[in-house]
Structures are given as structure tokens and as C-alpha cells.
Short mmCIF file of C-alpha atoms in Angstrom, two decimals:
data_model
loop_
_atom_site.label_atom_id
_atom_site.label_comp_id
_atom_site.label_asym_id
_atom_site.label_seq_id
_atom_site.Cartn_x
_atom_site.Cartn_y
_atom_site.Cartn_z
CA MET A 1 106.09 115.98 116.62
CA MET A 2 104.99 114.21 113.43
CA ASP A 3 107.37 112.97 110.75
CA ALA A 4 107.03 110.85 107.61
CA PHE A 5 106.79 107.71 109.74
CA THR A 6 104.02 108.93 112.05
CA PRO A 7 100.79 107.00 111.32
CA ILE A 8 98.05 109.44 110.32
CA PHE A 9 94.63 107.83 109.94
CA ALA A 10 93.06 109.52 106.92
CA GLY A 11 89.61 107.97 107.26
CA VAL A 12 87.26 105.33 105.88
CA THR A 13 86.16 104.45 102.36
CA LEU A 14 82.74 102.78 102.10
CA THR A 15 82.64 101.14 98.68
CA GLY A 16 79.70 99.93 96.65
CA ALA A 17 76.93 102.55 96.75
CA ASP A 18 74.40 101.49 94.13
CA GLU A 19 71.24 102.67 92.42
CA ARG A 20 69.02 101.61 95.33
CA THR A 21 71.02 103.69 97.80
CA ASP A 22 69.01 106.50 99.40
CA LEU A 23 71.04 109.53 98.32
CA GLY A 24 69.48 111.78 100.94
CA ALA A 25 70.49 109.37 103.70
CA LEU A 26 73.95 109.03 102.16
CA GLU A 27 74.35 112.82 102.07
CA ALA A 28 73.40 112.96 105.75
CA LEU A 29 75.96 110.26 106.57
CA VAL A 30 78.68 112.17 104.73
CA ALA A 31 77.73 115.38 106.56
CA GLU A 32 78.17 113.58 109.90
CA HIS A 33 81.58 112.12 109.03
CA GLY A 34 83.98 114.64 107.54
CA GLU A 35 86.70 112.14 106.54
CA LEU A 36 84.33 109.70 104.85
CA GLU A 37 84.86 108.67 101.22
CA ILE A 38 82.29 106.82 99.10
CA GLY A 39 83.69 104.31 96.62
CA LEU A 40 81.74 103.83 93.38
CA LEU A 41 82.39 100.67 91.37
CA TYR A 42 82.31 101.01 87.58
CA SER A 43 82.45 98.18 85.05
CA GLU A 44 81.76 98.13 81.31
CA LYS A 45 80.30 94.64 81.84
CA PRO A 46 78.20 94.81 85.03
CA GLU A 47 76.38 91.54 84.20
CA ASP A 48 73.27 92.82 86.04
CA ARG A 49 75.16 92.94 89.35
CA PRO A 50 73.73 95.80 91.47
CA ARG A 51 77.13 96.86 92.82
CA TYR A 52 77.96 98.38 89.40
CA PRO A 53 75.80 101.48 88.84
CA SER A 54 75.45 103.20 85.47
CA LEU A 55 77.62 106.14 84.45
CA ARG A 56 74.50 108.30 84.49
CA TRP A 57 73.87 107.44 88.14
CA ILE A 58 77.54 107.91 89.03
CA GLU A 59 77.44 111.38 87.49
CA LYS A 60 74.30 112.13 89.53
CA ILE A 61 75.76 111.09 92.88
CA THR A 62 79.11 112.80 92.29
CA THR A 63 77.30 116.03 91.42
CA ARG A 64 75.43 115.83 94.73
CA LEU A 65 78.56 114.82 96.67
CA PRO A 66 81.43 116.68 94.97
CA GLY A 67 84.89 115.79 96.20
CA VAL A 68 83.59 112.92 98.34
CA CYS A 69 83.54 109.95 95.95
CA ALA A 70 86.25 107.72 94.51
CA LEU A 71 85.70 105.97 91.19
CA HIS A 72 86.85 102.33 91.32
CA VAL A 73 87.58 101.21 87.76
CA CYS A 74 86.91 97.47 87.38
CA GLY A 75 87.86 95.37 84.37
CA VAL A 76 89.68 95.91 81.08
CA GLY A 77 86.82 97.72 79.36
CA ALA A 78 86.39 100.26 82.15
CA ARG A 79 90.15 100.81 82.30
CA ASP A 80 90.28 101.44 78.54
CA ALA A 81 87.42 103.92 78.94
CA LEU A 82 89.43 105.73 81.60
CA LYS A 83 92.58 105.86 79.48
CA ASN A 84 90.84 107.08 76.31
CA GLY A 85 88.89 109.83 78.07
CA THR A 86 85.41 108.29 77.83
CA LEU A 87 84.94 108.73 81.59
CA SER A 88 85.95 112.40 81.62
CA ALA A 89 82.38 113.59 82.26
CA VAL A 90 82.20 111.74 85.59
CA LEU A 91 85.68 112.70 86.78
CA HIS A 92 84.98 116.40 87.44
CA ASN A 93 83.67 115.86 90.97
CA ILE A 94 85.69 112.75 91.85
CA ARG A 95 88.20 112.79 94.73
CA ARG A 96 90.42 110.06 93.31
CA VAL A 97 90.42 107.12 90.91
CA GLN A 98 91.23 103.55 91.92
CA VAL A 99 92.30 101.12 89.21
CA ASN A 100 91.54 97.55 90.26
CA GLY A 101 93.66 94.64 89.08
CA HIS A 102 97.22 94.40 87.79
CA VAL A 103 98.48 97.54 86.02
CA GLU A 104 101.18 97.34 83.35
CA PRO A 105 103.96 99.98 83.21
CA GLY A 106 102.74 101.24 79.82
CA GLU A 107 99.33 102.08 81.28
CA ILE A 108 100.62 104.52 83.90
CA ALA A 109 101.13 107.56 81.67
CA PRO A 110 97.70 107.44 79.94
CA ILE A 111 95.99 106.94 83.30
CA ALA A 112 97.90 109.85 84.85
CA MET A 113 96.86 112.08 81.94
CA GLN A 114 93.20 111.52 82.82
CA PHE A 115 93.30 112.06 86.59
CA PRO A 116 95.98 113.25 89.02
CA ILE A 117 95.26 111.09 92.09
CA VAL A 118 95.31 107.37 91.34
CA VAL A 119 95.13 104.41 93.70
CA MET A 120 96.54 101.11 92.44
CA GLN A 121 96.42 97.72 94.07
CA TRP A 122 99.70 96.56 95.56
CA GLN A 123 100.70 93.16 94.20
CA PRO A 124 102.48 91.28 97.02
CA GLY A 125 105.48 89.34 95.75
CA ARG A 126 105.35 91.01 92.34
CA ASP A 127 108.09 93.61 92.58
CA ASN A 128 108.27 95.32 89.21
CA PRO A 129 111.09 97.85 88.68
CA ASP A 130 109.56 98.92 85.34
CA LEU A 131 106.25 99.70 87.05
CA GLU A 132 107.99 101.68 89.79
CA SER A 133 109.96 103.59 87.16
CA ALA A 134 106.78 104.40 85.20
CA ILE A 135 105.06 105.62 88.38
CA ALA A 136 108.06 107.78 89.31
CA ARG A 137 108.13 109.35 85.82
CA ALA A 138 104.41 110.10 85.97
CA GLU A 139 104.81 111.64 89.43
CA LEU A 140 107.64 113.85 88.15
CA PHE A 141 106.34 114.86 84.73
CA ALA A 142 102.54 114.43 84.86
CA GLY A 143 101.85 115.45 88.46
CA LEU A 144 100.57 111.98 89.37
CA GLY A 145 99.66 111.60 93.03
CA HIS A 146 100.12 107.85 93.36
CA GLN A 147 98.70 105.82 96.26
CA TRP A 148 98.64 102.11 97.07
CA LEU A 149 95.79 99.86 98.21
CA VAL A 150 96.89 96.69 100.00
CA ASP A 151 94.29 93.91 99.72
CA GLY A 152 95.82 90.54 100.47
CA SER A 153 92.53 88.82 99.62
CA GLY A 154 92.49 90.15 96.04
CA GLY A 155 89.02 91.59 96.43
CA ARG A 156 87.50 88.46 97.99
CA GLY A 157 86.75 90.11 101.32
CA ARG A 158 88.97 87.89 103.46
CA LEU A 159 91.18 88.98 106.33
CA PRO A 160 94.92 88.48 105.74
CA GLY A 161 97.05 86.49 108.15
CA SER A 162 98.96 89.70 108.86
CA TRP A 163 98.91 93.26 107.57
CA PHE A 164 101.70 94.65 105.40
CA ARG A 165 102.57 98.17 104.30
CA PRO A 166 104.73 98.78 101.19
CA SER A 167 107.81 100.86 101.86
CA GLY A 168 107.98 104.48 100.74
CA PRO A 169 106.18 107.73 101.46
CA ARG A 170 103.00 107.23 99.41
CA PRO A 171 99.62 107.04 101.19
CA VAL A 172 98.37 103.48 101.63
CA GLY A 173 94.90 102.00 102.02
CA PHE A 174 94.15 98.67 103.66
CA ALA A 175 91.33 96.33 102.59
CA GLY A 176 90.29 92.71 102.84
CA GLY A 177 87.82 91.32 105.36
CA LEU A 178 87.20 94.63 107.10
CA GLY A 179 83.72 95.49 108.29
CA PRO A 180 81.52 96.26 111.30
CA GLU A 181 82.39 92.97 113.00
CA THR A 182 86.16 93.06 112.43
CA LEU A 183 87.30 96.70 112.62
CA ALA A 184 87.69 96.79 116.40
CA ASP A 185 90.22 93.94 116.24
CA GLU A 186 91.93 94.83 112.96
CA LEU A 187 92.43 98.61 113.21
CA PRO A 188 95.06 98.30 116.00
CA LYS A 189 96.92 95.69 113.91
CA ILE A 190 96.89 97.94 110.84
CA ALA A 191 97.97 100.98 112.85
CA ALA A 192 100.93 98.98 114.16
CA VAL A 193 102.39 98.61 110.64
CA ALA A 194 101.14 101.85 109.08
CA HIS A 195 103.18 105.01 108.73
CA GLY A 196 102.33 108.22 106.93
CA HIS A 197 98.77 108.73 105.71
CA TRP A 198 96.60 105.61 105.60
CA TRP A 199 92.96 104.64 105.30
CA VAL A 200 90.73 101.55 105.33
CA ASP A 201 88.37 100.42 102.58
CA MET A 202 85.36 98.12 102.90
CA GLU A 203 82.99 96.65 100.35
CA GLN A 204 81.78 93.06 100.73
CA SER A 205 80.87 93.47 104.40
CA LEU A 206 78.60 96.43 103.63
CA ARG A 207 76.15 94.54 101.45
CA THR A 208 72.90 92.77 102.33
CA ASP A 209 71.47 90.54 99.59
CA ASP A 210 74.12 92.15 97.33
CA TRP A 211 72.78 95.69 97.91
CA PHE A 212 74.65 98.50 99.69
CA ASP A 213 73.38 98.65 103.29
CA LEU A 214 73.58 102.03 105.03
CA ASP A 215 72.89 100.45 108.43
CA ARG A 216 76.01 98.34 108.04
CA CYS A 217 77.89 101.44 106.93
CA ARG A 218 76.83 103.24 110.11
CA ALA A 219 77.95 100.27 112.21
CA ALA A 220 81.36 100.26 110.52
CA LEU A 221 81.81 104.00 111.08
CA ALA A 222 80.81 103.62 114.73
CA ALA A 223 83.47 100.93 115.18
CA ALA A 224 86.13 103.09 113.52
CA GLU A 225 85.24 106.10 115.64
CA ALA A 226 85.28 104.05 118.84
CA TRP A 227 88.83 102.96 117.99
CA ARG A 228 89.86 106.55 117.30
CA ARG A 229 88.49 107.67 120.67
CA GLU A 230 90.46 104.93 122.42
CA GLU A 231 93.61 105.98 120.56
CA ALA A 232 93.10 109.61 121.54
CA GLU A 233 92.60 108.66 125.19
CA ASP A 234 95.77 106.55 125.17
CA GLU A 235 97.77 109.46 123.74
CA ALA A 236 96.35 112.00 126.22
#
């Protein structure tokens, strides 16, 4: 019997699809893996880095893969564009929005007005009662479905010394140093601290020469599915 503390693995997010990504091959990968989410990084100042596709390309991929992609909002300019509605055209087919970086309490309401399911990065050691209060108000009055992402490396792609899950019932994602070579070892450690719905997110490990690599994505998914099979066999 499942309760609020039962760990429920909600799947894998592969982040960083870019304008060189073969969309036909990506569609086939999504069709093979029903719980797969594709993370799309958006910045107002991409500085010619391939991991940040244009809004036009993001709209194209989300039209082809409706309900599959998450928009990861990176930087102050992109966050302002989210809050003022500039990104509304690309949000129609998005599954959820992730706001990277520290979020102030006053930003919660305008973000919640733009999209109902929002992932924010947990800030270890930065307990903020005002932020929690703003999130709770948005959940109550604006229908916000709030979720946490725990990345102890702060987006640097490094494994933490140990995994941590914030308390409470909200779904939680885990990131930092995960990839094809580390999932087999790290998924059991994450599952040991997870409860409720949880997922894993990868980005840095999926790139070759700074471009999104579908072969590495397939290897990561194979590692995750091998772990799931082992878990199912242990429970049988």
C-alpha cells in the first residue's frame, strides 16, 4: 500500500536539446520512453552557446512534442520575460517551467500567474520563511503546483557527497553529476532518501563538444531502466 512517504520514481529529464538535435530521432526516443521529459534551456543572453536554442526553435520542438518538454528559464532576462508574459507563446505545449537560480518571495505570484507547474531550485542552508509563505499563498490562491529541484552542485554537474530531500509533500527532482556513467551507483542512493514523487535531471553529462548527444541520452535511459528492473525484481 502506497502512502505519502512511498518513493515513486516519476522518470528522467534529459536537459539541453539544441538546434542541432535530430528532432525525428528525439521523437522516436520519446515514443520509446513514456516517462521521459526533455528539458529546454532558455536564456535572453545565450552568448553563442549551443545549449540555448532560440524561442522560435523551442516553439517548433514543443509543437512536435506537446506535453513532453520542460522550459528551463536561465538568467534574469529570461525570468523577466516569463513574468511579463513574453514567453506565453511557447508555454502552450510545455509540461512545466523550471526557474533556475535564487527566487525572491516577490517573484512567486507573477511566475505562478504565467504557468501552473513550476520547479524551483532548492537552496540548501537558505531557509526562507517568506519564500515558503509566498509559495503557500500561490498554491492556495493561484493554483500553483510547486516542485523542488535539488542540485547540490549549483548546476556545475558535480555529484554531491550525499543526497538530500527537502521535507514536505511536494515532488522533488535530483540533479548534479548524474549521467550514463553514474546512474547505476547514484539511483539507489537517491531512492533511499526520496519519498513521494521524484525524478532525476541530467544536462552536462549528455553533451559532446557542447552539443546534445542522443547516444549519451540513450545510454542514460538504459542505465535508469536497468535500475528499475532490478528494483522490480527485488520487490517481487
